[in-house]
Short mmCIF file of C-alpha atoms and ligand atoms in Angstrom, two decimals:
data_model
loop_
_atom_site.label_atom_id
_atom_site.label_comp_id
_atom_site.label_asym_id
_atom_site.label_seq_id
_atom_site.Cartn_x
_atom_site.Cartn_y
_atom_site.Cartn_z
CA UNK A 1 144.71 82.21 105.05
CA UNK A 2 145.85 82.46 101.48
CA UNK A 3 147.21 79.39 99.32
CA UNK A 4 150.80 80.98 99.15
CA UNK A 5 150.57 83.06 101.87
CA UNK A 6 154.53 84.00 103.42
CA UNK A 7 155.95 83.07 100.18
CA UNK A 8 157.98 84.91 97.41
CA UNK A 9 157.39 83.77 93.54
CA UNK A 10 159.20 85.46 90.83
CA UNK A 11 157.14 85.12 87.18
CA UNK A 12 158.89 85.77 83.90
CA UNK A 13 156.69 87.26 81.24
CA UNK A 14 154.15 88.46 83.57
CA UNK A 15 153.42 92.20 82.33
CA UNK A 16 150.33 90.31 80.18
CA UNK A 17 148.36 87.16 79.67
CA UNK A 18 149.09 84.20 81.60
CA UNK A 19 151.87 85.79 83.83
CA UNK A 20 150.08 88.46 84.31
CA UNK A 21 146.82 86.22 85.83
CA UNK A 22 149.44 84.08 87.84
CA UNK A 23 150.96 87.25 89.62
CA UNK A 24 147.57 88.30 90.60
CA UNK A 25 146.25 85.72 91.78
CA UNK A 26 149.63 84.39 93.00
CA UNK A 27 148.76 87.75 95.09
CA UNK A 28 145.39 87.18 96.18
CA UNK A 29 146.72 84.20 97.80
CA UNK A 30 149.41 85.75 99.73
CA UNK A 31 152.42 86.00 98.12
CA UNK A 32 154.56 88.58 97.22
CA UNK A 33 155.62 88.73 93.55
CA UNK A 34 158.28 89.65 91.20
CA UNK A 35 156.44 90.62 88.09
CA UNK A 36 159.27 90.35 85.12
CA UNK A 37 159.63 91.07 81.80
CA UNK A 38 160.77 92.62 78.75
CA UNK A 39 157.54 95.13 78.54
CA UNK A 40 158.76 97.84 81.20
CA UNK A 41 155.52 100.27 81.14
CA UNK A 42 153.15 97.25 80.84
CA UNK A 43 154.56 95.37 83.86
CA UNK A 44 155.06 98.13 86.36
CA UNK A 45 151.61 98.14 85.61
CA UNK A 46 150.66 94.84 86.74
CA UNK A 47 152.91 95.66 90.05
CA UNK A 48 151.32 99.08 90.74
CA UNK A 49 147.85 97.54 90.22
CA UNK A 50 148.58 94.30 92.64
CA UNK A 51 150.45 97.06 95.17
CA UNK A 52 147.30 99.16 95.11
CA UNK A 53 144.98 96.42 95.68
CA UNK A 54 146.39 95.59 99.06
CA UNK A 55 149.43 93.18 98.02
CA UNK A 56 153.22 93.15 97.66
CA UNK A 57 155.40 93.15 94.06
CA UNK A 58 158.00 94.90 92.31
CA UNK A 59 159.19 94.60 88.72
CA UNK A 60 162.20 93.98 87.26
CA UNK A 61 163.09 94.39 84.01
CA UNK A 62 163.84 90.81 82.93
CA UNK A 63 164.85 89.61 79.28
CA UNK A 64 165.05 85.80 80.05
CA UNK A 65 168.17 85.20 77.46
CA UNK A 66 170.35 87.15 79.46
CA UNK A 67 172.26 86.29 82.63
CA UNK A 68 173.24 89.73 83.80
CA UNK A 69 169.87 90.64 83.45
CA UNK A 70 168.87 87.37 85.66
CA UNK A 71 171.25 87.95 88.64
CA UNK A 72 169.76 91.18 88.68
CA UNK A 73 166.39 90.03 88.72
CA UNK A 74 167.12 87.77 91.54
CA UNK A 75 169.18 89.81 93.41
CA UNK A 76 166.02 92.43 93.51
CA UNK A 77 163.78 89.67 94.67
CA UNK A 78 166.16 88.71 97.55
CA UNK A 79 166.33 92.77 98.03
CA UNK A 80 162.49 93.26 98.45
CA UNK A 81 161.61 89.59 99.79
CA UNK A 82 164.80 88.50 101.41
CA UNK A 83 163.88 85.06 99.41
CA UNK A 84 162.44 83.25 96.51
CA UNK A 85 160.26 80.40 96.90
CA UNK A 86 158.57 79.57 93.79
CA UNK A 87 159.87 80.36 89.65
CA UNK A 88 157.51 80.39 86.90
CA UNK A 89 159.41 80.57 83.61
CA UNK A 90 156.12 81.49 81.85
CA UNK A 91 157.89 83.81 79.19
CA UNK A 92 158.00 82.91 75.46
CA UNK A 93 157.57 83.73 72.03
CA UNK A 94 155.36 82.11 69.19
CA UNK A 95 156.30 82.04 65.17
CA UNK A 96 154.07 80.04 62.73
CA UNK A 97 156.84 78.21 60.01
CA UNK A 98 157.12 74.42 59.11
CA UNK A 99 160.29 73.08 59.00
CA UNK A 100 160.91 74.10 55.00
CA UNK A 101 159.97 78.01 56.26
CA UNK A 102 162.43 77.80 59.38
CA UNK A 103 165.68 79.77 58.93
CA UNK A 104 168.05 79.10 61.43
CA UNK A 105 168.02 82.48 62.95
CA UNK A 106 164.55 81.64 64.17
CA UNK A 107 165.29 78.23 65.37
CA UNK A 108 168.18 79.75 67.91
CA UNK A 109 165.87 82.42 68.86
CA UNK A 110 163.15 79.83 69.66
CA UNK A 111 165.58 78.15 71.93
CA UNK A 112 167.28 80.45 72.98
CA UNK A 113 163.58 82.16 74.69
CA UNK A 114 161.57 78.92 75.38
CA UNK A 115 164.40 77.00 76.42
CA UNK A 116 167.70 78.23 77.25
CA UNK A 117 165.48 81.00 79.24
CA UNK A 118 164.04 78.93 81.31
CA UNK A 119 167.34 76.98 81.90
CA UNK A 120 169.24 80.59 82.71
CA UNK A 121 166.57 80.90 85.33
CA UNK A 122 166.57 77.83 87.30
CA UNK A 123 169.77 78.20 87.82
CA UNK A 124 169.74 82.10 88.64
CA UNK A 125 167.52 80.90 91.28
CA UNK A 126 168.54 77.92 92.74
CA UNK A 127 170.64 79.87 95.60
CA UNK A 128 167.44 81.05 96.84
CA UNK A 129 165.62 78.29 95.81
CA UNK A 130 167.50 75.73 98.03
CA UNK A 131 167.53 78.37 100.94
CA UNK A 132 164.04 78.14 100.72
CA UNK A 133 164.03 74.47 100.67
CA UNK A 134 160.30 74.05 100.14
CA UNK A 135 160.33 75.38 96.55
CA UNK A 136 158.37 75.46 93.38
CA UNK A 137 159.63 75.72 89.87
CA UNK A 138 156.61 75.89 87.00
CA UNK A 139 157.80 75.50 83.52
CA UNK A 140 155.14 76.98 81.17
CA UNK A 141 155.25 74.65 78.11
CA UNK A 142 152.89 73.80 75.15
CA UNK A 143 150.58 71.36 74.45
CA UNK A 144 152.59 71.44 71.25
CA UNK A 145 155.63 69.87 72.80
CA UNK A 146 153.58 66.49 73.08
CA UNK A 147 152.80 65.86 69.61
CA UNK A 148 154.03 66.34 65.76
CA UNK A 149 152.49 69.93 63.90
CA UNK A 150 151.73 70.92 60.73
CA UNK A 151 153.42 74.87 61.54
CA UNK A 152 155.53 76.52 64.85
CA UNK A 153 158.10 73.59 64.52
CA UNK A 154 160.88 75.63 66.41
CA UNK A 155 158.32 76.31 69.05
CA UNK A 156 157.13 72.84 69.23
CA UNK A 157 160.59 71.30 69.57
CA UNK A 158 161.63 74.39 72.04
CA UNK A 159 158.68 73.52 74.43
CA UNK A 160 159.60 69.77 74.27
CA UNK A 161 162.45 70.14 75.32
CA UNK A 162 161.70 72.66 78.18
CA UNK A 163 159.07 69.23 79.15
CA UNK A 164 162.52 67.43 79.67
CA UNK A 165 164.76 69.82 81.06
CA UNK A 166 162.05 69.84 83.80
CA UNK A 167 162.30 66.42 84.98
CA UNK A 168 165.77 66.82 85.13
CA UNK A 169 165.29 69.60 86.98
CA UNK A 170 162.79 67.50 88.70
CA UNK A 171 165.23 64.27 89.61
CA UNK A 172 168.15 66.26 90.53
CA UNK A 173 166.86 69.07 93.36
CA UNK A 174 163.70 66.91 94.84
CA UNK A 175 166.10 65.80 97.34
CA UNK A 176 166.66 69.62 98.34
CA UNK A 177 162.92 70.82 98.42
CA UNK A 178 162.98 71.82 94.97
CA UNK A 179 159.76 70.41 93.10
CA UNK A 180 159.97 71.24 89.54
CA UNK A 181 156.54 70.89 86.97
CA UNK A 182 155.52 71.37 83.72
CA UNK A 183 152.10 72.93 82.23
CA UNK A 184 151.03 72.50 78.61
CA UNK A 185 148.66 74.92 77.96
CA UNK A 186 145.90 74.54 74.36
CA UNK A 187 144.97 77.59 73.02
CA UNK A 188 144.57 80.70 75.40
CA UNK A 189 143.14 83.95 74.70
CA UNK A 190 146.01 85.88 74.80
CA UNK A 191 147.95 88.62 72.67
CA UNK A 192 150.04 85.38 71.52
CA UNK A 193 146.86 83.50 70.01
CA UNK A 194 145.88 86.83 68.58
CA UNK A 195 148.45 87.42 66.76
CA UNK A 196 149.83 83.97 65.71
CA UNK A 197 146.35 83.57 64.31
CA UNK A 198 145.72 86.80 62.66
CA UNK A 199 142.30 87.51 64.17
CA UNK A 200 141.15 83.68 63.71
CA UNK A 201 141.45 82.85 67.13
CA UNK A 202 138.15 81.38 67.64
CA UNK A 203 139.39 78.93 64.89
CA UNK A 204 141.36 77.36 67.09
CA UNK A 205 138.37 75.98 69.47
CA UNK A 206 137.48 73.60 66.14
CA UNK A 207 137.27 70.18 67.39
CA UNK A 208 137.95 71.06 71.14
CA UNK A 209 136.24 68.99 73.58
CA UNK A 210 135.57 71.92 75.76
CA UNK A 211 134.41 74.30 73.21
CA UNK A 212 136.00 77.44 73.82
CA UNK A 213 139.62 79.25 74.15
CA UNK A 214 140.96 79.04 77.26
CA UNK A 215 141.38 81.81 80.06
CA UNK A 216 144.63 83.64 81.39
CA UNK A 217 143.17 82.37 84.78
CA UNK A 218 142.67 78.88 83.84
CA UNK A 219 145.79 78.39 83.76
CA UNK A 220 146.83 80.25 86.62
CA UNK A 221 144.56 78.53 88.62
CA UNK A 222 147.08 75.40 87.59
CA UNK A 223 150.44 77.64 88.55
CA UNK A 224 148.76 78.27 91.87
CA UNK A 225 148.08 74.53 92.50
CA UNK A 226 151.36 73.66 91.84
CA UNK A 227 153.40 76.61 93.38
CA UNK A 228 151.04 75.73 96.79
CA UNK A 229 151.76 72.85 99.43
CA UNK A 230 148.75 71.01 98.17
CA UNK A 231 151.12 70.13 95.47
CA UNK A 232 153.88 69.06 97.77
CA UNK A 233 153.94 65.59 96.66
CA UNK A 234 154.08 66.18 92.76
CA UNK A 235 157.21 66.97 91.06
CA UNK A 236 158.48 65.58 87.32
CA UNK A 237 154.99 66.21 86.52
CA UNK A 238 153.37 67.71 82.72
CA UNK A 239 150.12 68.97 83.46
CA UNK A 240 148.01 69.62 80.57
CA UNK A 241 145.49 72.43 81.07
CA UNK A 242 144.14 72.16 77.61
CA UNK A 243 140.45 72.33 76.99
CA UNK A 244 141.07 68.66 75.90
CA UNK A 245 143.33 69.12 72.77
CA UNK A 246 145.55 66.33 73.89
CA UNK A 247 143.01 63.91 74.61
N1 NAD B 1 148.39 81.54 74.33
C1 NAD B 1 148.41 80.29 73.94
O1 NAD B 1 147.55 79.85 73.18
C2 NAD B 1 149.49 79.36 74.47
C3 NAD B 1 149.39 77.99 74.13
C4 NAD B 1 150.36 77.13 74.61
C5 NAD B 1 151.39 77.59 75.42
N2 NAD B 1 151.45 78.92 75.73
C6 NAD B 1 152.56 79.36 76.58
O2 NAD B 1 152.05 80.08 77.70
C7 NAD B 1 153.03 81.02 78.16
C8 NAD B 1 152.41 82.39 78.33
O3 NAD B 1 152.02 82.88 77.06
P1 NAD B 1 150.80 83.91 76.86
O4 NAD B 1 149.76 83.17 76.14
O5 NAD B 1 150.47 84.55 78.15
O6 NAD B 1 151.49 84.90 75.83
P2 NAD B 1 151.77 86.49 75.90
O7 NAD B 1 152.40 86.78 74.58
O8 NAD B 1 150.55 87.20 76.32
O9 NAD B 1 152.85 86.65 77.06
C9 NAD B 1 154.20 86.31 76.90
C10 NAD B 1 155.03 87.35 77.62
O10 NAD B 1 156.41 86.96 77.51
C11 NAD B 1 157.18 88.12 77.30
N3 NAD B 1 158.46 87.78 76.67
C12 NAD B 1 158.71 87.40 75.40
N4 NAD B 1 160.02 87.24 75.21
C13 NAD B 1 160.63 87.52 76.40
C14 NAD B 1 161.97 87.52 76.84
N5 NAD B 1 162.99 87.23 76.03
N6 NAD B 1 162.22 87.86 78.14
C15 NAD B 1 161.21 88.17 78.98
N7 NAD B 1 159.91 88.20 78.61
C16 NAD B 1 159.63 87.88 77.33
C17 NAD B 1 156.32 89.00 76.41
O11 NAD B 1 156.74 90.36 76.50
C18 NAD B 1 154.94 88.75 76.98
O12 NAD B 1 154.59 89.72 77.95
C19 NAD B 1 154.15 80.95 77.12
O13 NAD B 1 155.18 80.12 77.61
C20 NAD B 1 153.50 80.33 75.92
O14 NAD B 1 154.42 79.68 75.06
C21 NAD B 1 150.54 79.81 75.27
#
């Protein structure tokens, strides 16, 4: 018997790199999944590929700043699954400037993805959610939000607040079954470390105890231990999943 097996998770940003690891192995474990995102082709990819291997997903095109586009996303889910049992708002975008370099077009956009996103989502969701009243919602934050940085300041400041707004979301649904977590992921090879670095991704493994970049999976192995009932007793909790960068 699989991990999640007989539940429903919806993941945000999952047509590549960590969302994209999470809904297949989310899969592998048993449950269906609602692969979102913004990348149409590239996610109905991910779908067709877990559908052909034997599992159950759809995808909805999801942009995570917009609430129409949310109730529709749910509303799909509840269509195909008849429920929703665990949210991973795993979606978010990168940008490189100190706080001198930050216009504040780019500090609203940072928000308004890596934060207000998130926020649009859990409460899209929380119908089903509570319906589902053993439920699991995995905030995909930064090991950025835990310390000061030289560059990505409206990321950084973004992702720390997404690291509150989930014990929040933590403290006010634990009494309904809602368990609500936080990841901070170090550097993963992903299109996002790619580009943010210009091809000098393997710089980023400099003076990492583990000495290399970390996986899609590594990660997802976290979201699966958290969206599971082995995690049943943790909730308000920042997990880092960092190759040691915070230590
Ligand atoms: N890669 C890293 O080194 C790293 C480090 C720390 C934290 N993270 C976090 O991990 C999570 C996953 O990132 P990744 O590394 O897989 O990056 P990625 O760029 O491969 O994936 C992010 C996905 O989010 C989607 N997305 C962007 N804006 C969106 C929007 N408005 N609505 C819906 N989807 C949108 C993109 O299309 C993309 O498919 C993110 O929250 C990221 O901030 C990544």
């Amino acid at each position: 018997m699989g991990r999640l097996e007989g539940k429903v998770g919806l993941i945000t940003g999952s047509a590549q790199g960590q969302g994209a690891a999470e809904a297949k192995l989310f899969s592998n474990e048993g449950a269906s999944v609602v692969v979102s995102d913004m990348l149409t082709e590239m996610g109905e990819e991910i779908a067709n590929d877990i559908n052909g291997n034997g599992g159950q997903a759809i995808f909805v095109p999801l942009d995570v700043t917009s609430t129409e586009q949310w109730k529709n996303a749910i509303s799909k889910a509840e269509e195909a699954f008849g429920k929703l049992d665990i949210l991973v708002n795993n979606a978010a975008i990168w940008s490189p400037e100190n706080i001198e370099d930050t216009t504040e077009e780019l500090w609203d956009k940072m928000y308004a993805v890596n934060t207000k996103g998130p926020f649009l989502g859990t409460k899209a969701a929380l119908p089903l959610l509570r319906k589902s009243g053993n439920a699991s919602i995995i905030n995909i934050a930064s090991g950025s939000a835990l310390k000061g940085a030289k560059g990505a300041t409206a990321y950084a400041s973004a992702k720390a607040a997404l690291a509150n707004f989930t014990r929040s979301t933590a403290v006010q649904f634990g009494p309904e079954g809602i368990r609500a977590n936080c990841i901070h992921p170090g550097p993963v090879n992903t299109i996002m470390l790619r580009t943010g670095m210009k091809g000098n991704h393997e710089k980023a493994v400099n003076n990492l105890p583990i000495g290399r970049l970390g996986l899609p999976e590594d990660l997802a192995y976290a979201a699966l231990y958290l969206a599971s009932d082995e995690a049943s007793y943790v909730t308000g909790a920042e997990i880092c999943i960092d190759g040691g960068l915070i230590a």
